[in-house]
mmCIF file of C-alpha atoms and ligand atoms in Angstrom:
data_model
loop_
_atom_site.group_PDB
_atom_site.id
_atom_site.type_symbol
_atom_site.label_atom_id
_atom_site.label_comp_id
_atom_site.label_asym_id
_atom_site.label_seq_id
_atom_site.Cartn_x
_atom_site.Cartn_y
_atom_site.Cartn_z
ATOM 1 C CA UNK I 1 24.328 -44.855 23.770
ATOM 2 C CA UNK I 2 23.028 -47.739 21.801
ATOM 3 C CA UNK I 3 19.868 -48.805 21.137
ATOM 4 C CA UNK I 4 19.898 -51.875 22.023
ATOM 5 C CA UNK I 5 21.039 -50.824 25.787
ATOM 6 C CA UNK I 6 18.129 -49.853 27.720
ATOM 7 C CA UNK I 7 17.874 -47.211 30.886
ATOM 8 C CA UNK I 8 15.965 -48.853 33.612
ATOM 9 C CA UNK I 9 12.840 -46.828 33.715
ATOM 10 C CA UNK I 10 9.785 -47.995 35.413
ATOM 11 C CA UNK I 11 7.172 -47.189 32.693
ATOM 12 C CA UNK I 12 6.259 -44.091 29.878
ATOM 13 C CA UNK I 13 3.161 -42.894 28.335
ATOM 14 C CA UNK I 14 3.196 -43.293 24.905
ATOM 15 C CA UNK I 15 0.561 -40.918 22.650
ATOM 16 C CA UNK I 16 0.286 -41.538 18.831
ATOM 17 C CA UNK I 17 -1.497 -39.097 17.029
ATOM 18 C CA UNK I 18 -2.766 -39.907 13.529
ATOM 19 C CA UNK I 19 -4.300 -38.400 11.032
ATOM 20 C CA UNK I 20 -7.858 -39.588 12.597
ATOM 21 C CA UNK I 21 -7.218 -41.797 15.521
ATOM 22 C CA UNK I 22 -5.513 -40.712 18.763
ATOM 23 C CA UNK I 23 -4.051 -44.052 20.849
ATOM 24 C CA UNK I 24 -2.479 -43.993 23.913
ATOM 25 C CA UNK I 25 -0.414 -46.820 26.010
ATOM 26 C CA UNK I 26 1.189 -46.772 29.266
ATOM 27 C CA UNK I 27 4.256 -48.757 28.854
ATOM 28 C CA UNK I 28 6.312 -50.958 30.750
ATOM 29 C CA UNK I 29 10.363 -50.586 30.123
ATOM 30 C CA UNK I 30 10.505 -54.188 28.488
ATOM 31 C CA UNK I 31 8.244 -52.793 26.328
ATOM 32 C CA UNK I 32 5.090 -54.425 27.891
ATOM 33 C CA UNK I 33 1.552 -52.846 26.707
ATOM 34 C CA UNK I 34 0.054 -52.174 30.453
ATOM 35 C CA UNK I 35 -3.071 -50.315 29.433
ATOM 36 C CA UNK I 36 -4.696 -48.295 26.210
ATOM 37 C CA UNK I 37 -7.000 -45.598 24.991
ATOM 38 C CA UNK I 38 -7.624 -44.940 21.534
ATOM 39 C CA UNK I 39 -9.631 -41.487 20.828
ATOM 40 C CA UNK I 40 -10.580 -39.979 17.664
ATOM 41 C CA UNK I 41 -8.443 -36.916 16.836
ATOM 42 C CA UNK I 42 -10.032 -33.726 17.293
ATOM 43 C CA UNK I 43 -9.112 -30.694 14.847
ATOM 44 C CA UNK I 44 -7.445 -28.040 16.344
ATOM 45 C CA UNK I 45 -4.345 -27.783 18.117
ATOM 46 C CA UNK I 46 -5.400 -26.833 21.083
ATOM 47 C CA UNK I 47 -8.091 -29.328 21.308
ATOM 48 C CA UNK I 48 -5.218 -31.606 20.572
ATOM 49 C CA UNK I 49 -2.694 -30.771 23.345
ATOM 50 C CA UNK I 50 -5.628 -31.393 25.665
ATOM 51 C CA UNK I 51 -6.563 -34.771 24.598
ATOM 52 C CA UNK I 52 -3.055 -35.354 24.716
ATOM 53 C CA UNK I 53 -3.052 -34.138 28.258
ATOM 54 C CA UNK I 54 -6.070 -35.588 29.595
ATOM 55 C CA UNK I 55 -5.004 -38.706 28.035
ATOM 56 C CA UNK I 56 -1.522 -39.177 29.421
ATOM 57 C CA UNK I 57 -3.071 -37.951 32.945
ATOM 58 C CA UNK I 58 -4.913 -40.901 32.992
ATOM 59 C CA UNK I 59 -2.119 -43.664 31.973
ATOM 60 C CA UNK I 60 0.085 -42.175 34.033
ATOM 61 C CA UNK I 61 -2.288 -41.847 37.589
ATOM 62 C CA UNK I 62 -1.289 -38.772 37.587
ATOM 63 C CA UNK I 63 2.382 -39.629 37.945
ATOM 64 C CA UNK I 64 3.364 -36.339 36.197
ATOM 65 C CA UNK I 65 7.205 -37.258 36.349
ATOM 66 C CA UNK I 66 6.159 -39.969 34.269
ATOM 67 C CA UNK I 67 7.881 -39.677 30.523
ATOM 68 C CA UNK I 68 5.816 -39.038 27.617
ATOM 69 C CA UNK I 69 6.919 -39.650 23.596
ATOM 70 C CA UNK I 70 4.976 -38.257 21.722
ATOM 71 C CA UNK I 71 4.470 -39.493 17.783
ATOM 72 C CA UNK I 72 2.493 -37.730 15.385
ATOM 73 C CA UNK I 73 2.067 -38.572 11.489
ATOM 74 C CA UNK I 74 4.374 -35.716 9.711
ATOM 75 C CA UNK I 75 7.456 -33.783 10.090
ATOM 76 C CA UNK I 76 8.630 -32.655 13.533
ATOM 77 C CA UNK I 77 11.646 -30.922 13.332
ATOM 78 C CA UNK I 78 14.056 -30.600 16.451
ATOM 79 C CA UNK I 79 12.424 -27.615 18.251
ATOM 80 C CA UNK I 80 9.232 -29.691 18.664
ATOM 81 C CA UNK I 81 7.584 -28.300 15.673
ATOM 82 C CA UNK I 82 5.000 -30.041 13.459
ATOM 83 C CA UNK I 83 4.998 -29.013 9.525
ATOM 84 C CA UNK I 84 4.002 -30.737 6.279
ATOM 85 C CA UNK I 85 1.272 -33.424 7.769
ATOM 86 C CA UNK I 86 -0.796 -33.688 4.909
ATOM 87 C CA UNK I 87 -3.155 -35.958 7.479
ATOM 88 C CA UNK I 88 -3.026 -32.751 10.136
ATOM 89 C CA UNK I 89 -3.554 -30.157 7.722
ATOM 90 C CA UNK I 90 -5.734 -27.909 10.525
ATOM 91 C CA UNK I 91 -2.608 -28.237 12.380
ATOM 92 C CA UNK I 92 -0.020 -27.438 10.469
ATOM 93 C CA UNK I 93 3.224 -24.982 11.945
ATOM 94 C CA UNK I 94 1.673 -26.767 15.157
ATOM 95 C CA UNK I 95 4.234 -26.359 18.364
ATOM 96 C CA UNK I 96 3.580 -29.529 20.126
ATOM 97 C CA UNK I 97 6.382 -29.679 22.030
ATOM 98 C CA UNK I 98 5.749 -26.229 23.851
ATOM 99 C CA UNK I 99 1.987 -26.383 24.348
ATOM 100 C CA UNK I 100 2.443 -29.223 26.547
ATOM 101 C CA UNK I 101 5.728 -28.228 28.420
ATOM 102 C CA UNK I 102 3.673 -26.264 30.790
ATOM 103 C CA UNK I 103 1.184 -29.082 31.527
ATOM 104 C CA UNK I 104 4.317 -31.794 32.396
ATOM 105 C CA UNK I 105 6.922 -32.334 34.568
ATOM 106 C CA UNK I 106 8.537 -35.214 33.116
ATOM 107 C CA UNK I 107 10.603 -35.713 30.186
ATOM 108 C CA UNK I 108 8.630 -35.152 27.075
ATOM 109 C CA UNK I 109 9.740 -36.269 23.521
ATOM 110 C CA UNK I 110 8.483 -36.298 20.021
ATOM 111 C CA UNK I 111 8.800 -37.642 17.070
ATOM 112 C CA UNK I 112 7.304 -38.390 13.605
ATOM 113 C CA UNK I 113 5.255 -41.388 13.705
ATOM 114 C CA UNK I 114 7.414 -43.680 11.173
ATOM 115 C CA UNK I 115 10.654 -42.875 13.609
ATOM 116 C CA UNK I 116 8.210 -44.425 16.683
ATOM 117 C CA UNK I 117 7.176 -47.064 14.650
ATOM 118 C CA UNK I 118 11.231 -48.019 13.903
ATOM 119 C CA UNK I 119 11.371 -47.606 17.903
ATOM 120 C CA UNK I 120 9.067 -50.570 18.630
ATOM 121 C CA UNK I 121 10.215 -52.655 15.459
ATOM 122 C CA UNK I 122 14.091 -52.354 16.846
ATOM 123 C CA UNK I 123 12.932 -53.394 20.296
ATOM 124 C CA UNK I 124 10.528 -56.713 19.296
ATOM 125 C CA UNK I 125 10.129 -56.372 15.746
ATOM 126 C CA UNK I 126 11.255 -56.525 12.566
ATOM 127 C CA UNK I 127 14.538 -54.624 13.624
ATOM 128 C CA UNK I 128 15.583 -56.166 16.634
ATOM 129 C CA UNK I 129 19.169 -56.929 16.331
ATOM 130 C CA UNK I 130 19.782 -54.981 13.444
ATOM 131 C CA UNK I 131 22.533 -52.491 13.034
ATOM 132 C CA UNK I 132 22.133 -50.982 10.237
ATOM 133 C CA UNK I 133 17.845 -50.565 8.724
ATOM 134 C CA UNK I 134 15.571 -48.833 6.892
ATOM 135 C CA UNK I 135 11.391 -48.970 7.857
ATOM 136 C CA UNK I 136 9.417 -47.890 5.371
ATOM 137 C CA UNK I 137 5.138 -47.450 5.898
ATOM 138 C CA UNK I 138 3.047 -47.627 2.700
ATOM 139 C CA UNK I 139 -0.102 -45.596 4.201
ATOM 140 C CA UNK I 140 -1.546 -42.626 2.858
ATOM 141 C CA UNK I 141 1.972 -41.376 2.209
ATOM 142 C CA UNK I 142 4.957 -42.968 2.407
ATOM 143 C CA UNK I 143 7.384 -42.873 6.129
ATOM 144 C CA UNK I 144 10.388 -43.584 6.659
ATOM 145 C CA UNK I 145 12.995 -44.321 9.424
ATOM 146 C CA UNK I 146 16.628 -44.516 9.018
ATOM 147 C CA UNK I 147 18.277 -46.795 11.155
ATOM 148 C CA UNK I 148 22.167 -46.474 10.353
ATOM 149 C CA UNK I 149 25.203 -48.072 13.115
ATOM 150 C CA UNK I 150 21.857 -48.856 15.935
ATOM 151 C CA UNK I 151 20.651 -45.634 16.120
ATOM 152 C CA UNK I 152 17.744 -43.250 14.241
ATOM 153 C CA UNK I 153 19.070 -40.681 12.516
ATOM 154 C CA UNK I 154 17.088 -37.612 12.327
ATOM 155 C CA UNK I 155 19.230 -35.812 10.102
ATOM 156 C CA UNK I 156 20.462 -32.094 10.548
ATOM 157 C CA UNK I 157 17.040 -30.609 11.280
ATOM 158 C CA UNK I 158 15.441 -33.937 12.148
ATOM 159 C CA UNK I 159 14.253 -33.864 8.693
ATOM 160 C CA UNK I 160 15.591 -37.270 7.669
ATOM 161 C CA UNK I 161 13.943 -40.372 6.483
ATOM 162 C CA UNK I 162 11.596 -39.205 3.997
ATOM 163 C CA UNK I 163 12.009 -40.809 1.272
ATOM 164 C CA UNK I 164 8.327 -40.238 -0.252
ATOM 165 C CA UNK I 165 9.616 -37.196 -1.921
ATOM 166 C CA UNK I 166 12.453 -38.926 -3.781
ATOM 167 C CA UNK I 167 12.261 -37.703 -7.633
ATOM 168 C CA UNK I 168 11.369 -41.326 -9.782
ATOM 169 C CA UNK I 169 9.717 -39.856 -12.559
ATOM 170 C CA UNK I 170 10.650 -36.730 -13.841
ATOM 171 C CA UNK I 171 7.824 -34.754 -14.585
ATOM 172 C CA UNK I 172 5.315 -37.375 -13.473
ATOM 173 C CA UNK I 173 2.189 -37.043 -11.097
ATOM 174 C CA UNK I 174 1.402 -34.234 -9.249
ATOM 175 C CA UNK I 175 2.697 -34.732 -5.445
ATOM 176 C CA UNK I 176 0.660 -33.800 -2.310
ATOM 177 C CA UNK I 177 3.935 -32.132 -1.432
ATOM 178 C CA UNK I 178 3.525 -30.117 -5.090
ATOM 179 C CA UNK I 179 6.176 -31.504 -6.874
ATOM 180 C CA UNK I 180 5.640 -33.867 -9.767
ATOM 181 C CA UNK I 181 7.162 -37.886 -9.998
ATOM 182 C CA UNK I 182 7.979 -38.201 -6.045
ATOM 183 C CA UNK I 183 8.182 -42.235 -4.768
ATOM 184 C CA UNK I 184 5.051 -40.794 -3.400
ATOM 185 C CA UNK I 185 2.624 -40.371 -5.946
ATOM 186 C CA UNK I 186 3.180 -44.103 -6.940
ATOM 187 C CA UNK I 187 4.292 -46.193 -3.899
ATOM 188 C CA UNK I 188 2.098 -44.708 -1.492
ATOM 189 C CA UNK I 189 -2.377 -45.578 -0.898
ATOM 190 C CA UNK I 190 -2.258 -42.499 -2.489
ATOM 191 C CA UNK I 191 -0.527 -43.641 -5.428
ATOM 192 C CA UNK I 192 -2.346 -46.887 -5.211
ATOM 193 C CA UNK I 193 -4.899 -44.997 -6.153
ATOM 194 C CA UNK I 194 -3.509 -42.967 -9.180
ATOM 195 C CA UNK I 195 -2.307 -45.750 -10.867
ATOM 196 C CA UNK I 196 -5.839 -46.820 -10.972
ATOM 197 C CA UNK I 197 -7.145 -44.226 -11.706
ATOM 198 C CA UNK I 198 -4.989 -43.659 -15.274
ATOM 199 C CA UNK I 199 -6.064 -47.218 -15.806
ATOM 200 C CA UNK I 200 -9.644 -46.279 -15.033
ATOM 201 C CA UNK I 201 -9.499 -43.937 -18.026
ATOM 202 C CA UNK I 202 -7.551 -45.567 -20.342
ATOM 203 C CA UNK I 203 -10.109 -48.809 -19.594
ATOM 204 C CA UNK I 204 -7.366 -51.210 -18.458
ATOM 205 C CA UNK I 205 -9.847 -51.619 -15.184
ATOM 206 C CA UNK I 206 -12.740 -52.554 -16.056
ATOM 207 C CA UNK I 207 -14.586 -54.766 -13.057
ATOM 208 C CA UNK I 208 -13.454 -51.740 -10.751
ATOM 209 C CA UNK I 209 -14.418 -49.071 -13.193
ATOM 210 C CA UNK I 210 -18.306 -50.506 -13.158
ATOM 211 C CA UNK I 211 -18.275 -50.763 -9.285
ATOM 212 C CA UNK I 212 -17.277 -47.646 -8.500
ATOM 213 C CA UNK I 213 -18.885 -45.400 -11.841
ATOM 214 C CA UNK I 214 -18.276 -41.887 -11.429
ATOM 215 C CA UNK I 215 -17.821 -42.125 -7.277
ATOM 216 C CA UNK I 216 -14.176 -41.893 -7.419
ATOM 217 C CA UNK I 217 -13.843 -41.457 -3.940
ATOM 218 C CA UNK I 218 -14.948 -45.020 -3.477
ATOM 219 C CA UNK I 219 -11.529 -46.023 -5.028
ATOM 220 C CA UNK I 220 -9.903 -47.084 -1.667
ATOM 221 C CA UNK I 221 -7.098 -49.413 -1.084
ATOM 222 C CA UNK I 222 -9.353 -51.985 0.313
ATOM 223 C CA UNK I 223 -11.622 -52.101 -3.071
ATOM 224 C CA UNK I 224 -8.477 -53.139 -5.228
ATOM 225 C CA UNK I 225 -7.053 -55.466 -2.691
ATOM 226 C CA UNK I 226 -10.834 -57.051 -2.491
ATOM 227 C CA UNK I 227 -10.718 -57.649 -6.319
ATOM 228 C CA UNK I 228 -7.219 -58.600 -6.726
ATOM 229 C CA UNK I 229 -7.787 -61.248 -4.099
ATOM 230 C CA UNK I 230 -10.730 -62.394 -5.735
ATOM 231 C CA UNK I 231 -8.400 -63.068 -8.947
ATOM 232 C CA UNK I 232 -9.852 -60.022 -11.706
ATOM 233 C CA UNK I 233 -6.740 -60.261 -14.267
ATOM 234 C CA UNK I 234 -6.995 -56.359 -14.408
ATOM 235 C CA UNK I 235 -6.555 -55.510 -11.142
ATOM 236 C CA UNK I 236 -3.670 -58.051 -10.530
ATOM 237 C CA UNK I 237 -2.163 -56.022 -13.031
ATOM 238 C CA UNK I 238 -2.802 -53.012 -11.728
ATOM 239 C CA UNK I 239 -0.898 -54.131 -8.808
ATOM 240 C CA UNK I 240 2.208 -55.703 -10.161
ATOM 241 C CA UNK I 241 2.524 -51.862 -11.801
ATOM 242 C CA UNK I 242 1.776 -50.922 -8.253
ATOM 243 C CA UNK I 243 4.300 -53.249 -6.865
ATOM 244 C CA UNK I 244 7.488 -52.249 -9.574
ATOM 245 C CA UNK I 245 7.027 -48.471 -8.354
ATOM 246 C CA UNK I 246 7.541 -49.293 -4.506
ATOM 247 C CA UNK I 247 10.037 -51.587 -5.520
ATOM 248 C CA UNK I 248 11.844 -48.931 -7.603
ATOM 249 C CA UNK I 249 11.965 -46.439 -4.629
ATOM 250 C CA UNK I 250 13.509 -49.341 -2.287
ATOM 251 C CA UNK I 251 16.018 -49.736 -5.132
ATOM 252 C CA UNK I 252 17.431 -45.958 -4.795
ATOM 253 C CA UNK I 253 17.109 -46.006 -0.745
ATOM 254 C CA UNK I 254 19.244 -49.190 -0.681
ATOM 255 C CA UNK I 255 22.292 -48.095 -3.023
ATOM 256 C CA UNK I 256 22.239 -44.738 -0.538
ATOM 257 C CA UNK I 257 21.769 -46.914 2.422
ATOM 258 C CA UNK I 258 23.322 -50.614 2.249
ATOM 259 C CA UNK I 259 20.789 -51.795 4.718
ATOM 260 C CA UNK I 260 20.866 -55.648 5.945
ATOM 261 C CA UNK I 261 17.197 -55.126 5.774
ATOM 262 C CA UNK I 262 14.432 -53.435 4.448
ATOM 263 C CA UNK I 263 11.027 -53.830 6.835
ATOM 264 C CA UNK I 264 7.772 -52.395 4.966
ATOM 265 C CA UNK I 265 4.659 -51.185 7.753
ATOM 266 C CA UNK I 266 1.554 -48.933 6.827
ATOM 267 C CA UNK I 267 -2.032 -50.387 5.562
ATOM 268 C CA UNK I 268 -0.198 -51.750 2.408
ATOM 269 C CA UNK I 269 1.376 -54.372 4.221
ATOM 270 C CA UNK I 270 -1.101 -55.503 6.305
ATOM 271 C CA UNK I 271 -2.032 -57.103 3.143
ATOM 272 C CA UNK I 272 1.330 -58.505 3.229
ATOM 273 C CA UNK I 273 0.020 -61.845 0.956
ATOM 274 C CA UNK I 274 -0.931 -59.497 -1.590
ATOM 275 C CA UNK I 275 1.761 -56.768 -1.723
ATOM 276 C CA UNK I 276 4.855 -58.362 -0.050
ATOM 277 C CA UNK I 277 5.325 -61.123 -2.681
ATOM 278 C CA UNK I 278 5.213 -59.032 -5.542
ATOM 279 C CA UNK I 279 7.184 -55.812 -4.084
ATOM 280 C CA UNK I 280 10.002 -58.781 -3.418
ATOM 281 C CA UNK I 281 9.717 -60.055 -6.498
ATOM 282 C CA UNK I 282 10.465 -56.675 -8.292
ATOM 283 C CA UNK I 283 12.668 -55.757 -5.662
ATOM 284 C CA UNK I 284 14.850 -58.588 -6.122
ATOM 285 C CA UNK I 285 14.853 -57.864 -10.041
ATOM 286 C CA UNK I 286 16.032 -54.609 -10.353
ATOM 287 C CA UNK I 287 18.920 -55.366 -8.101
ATOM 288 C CA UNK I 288 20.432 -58.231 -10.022
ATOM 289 C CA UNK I 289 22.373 -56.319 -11.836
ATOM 290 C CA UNK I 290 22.439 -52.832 -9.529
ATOM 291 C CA UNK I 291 26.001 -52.435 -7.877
ATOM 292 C CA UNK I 292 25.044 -54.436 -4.637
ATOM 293 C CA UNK I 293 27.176 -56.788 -3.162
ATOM 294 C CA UNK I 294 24.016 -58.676 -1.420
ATOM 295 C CA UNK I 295 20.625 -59.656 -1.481
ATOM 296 C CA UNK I 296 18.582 -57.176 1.173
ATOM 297 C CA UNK I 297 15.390 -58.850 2.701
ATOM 298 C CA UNK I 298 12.478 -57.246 2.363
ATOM 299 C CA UNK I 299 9.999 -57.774 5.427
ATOM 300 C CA UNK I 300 6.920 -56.728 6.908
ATOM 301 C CA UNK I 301 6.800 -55.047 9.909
ATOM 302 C CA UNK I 302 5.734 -57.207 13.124
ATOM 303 C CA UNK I 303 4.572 -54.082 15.874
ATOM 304 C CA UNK I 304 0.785 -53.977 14.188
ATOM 305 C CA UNK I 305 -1.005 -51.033 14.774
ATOM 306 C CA UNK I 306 0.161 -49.755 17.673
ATOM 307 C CA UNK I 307 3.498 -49.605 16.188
ATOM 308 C CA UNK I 308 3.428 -45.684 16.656
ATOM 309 C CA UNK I 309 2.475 -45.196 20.425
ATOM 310 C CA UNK I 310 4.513 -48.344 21.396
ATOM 311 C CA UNK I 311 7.441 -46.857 19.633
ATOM 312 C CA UNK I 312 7.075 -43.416 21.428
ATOM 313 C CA UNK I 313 6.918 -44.896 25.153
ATOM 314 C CA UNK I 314 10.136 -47.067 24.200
ATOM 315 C CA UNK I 315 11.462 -43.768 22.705
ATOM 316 C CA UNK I 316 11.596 -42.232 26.167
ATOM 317 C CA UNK I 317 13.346 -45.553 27.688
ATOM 318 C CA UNK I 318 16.090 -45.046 25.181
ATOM 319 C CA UNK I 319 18.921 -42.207 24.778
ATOM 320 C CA UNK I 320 17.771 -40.977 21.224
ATOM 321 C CA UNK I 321 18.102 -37.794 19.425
ATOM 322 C CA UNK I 322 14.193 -37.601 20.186
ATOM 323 C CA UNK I 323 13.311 -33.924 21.110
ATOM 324 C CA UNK I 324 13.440 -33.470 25.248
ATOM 325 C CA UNK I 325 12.387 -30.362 26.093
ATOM 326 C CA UNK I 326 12.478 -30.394 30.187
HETATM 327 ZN ZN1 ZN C 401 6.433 -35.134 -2.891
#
């Protein structure tokens, strides 16, 4: 079926589970936000599956037929299996999928977190209307979601749309997946963060280099942003460099994809002033001469934070190729 035709259900339970926040919404089929709990995640899995529980209990008044999508930041491959979530490390091999079959008697589906978050842009976003997408978040790590002829494609093992470990740079930075030179390592907070760090120590940044000393760990996202904002020539420069490695990873996704757009979520765009000119700007460069026929808008997703859990209650008001396992 296509996306953009919608089964008739009266509401779902939608449960996003990040790397330290837990938020839940009850969901109306038009996509309506009806009520919301936001918990910190615990640690373990089991812990986890109960939250998840207890919270969907509660949005659903106990309407156990209710359906429940499930999103949660890292791979999830088709049996309901979680793997490689650097942000869920204590979790890792974790089966949500059948640790909460016994606890449900509605449908239940999951998803990675940047597929829900392509769910609620296609519905009253960034993708609505759109045939043919590609959603990229700039957090952490870099997500992706493939939409291709108005669906999500998960790929053979619903594996797809993960464009973070693309090769850019042969032989470049060290990956949190353990290769070197993935989009990753430079488009990502994460490689925010290592580009300023090589300029740290090659002292190319010097206004952040005497706030922060030798507390690395106080080298966020939100520092740079702060002084590149407040006009230091360094950091601005730091982020154009910033800006031409995201923009180089759209590049390669776009001659494998021919999107008609390209809609950027994540923490990086929320600073959309910032970031969005400037990864435009570069995008738009290195395809003047690349073998497209078009110019491809790039855009900032709409759906806000609660992208994720709105995504995964729409996800169960759609027919996807989301995991149902009941
Ligand atoms: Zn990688």
């Amino acid at each position: 079926m296509n996306l953009s035709k919608r089964v008739a259900v009266a509401q779902s339970v939608g449960i996003d589970i990040g790397g330290t926040k837990t938020l839940a919404l009850a969901v109306s089929s038009d996509g309506t936000i009806r009520s919301r709990r936001q918990h910190a995640t615990p640690k373990g899995e089991v812990e986890i599956a109960k939250l998840v529980v207890e919270l969907y209990r509660e949005l659903a008044n106990s309407d156990l037929t209710m359906p429940l999508g499930i999103g949660v930041a890292g791979l999830v491959d088709r049996s309901g299996r979680l793997f490689n979530a650097p942000n869920l490390v204590a979790v890792d091999g974790f089966k949500i999928a059948d640790l909460l079959k016994p606890h449900l008697t509605g449908r239940l589906y999951v998803d990675n977190d940047a597929n829900c978050a392509a769910y609620a842009e296609v519905h009253q976003g960034a993708l609505r209307s759109v045939s043919n997408g590609l959603l990229i978040t700039l957090g952490t790590g870099i997500g992706g979601a493939l939409l291709i002829d108005s669906r999500i494609r998960r790929g053979a093992f619903g594996m797809a749309g993960e464009p973070g470990h693309m090769i850019i740079q042969p032989g470049g930075l060290l990956c949190a997946c353990g290769n070197r030179g993935c989009w990753e390592a430079y488009g990502s907070g994460a490689g925010l963060r290592n580009l300023a760090l090589e300029r740290i120590k090659s002292g190319r940044l010097e206004v952040i280099a005497d706030l922060i000393g030798t507390n690395y760990a106080a080298l966020t996202g939100e520092l740079i942003a702060g002084e590149a904002n407040a006009g230091d020539a360094q950091t601005l420069e730091l982020v154009e460099e910033y800006a031409s490695w995201v923009a180089r990873g759209l590049v390669n996704c776009s001659v494998l994809l021919d999107p008609e757009v390209i809609v950027i979520g994540g923490g990086i765009a929320s600073d959309w002033a910032l970031f969005g000119s400037r990864i435009q700007k570069w995008f738009q460069q290195l395809t003047q001469n690349a073998p497209l026929r078009q110019t491809i808008p790039v855009e900032p997703a709409v759906a806000g934070d609660a992208a994720g859990a709105l995504g995964a209650a729409l996800m169960c008001h759609l027919d996807t190729s989301g995991i149902q396992t009941s």
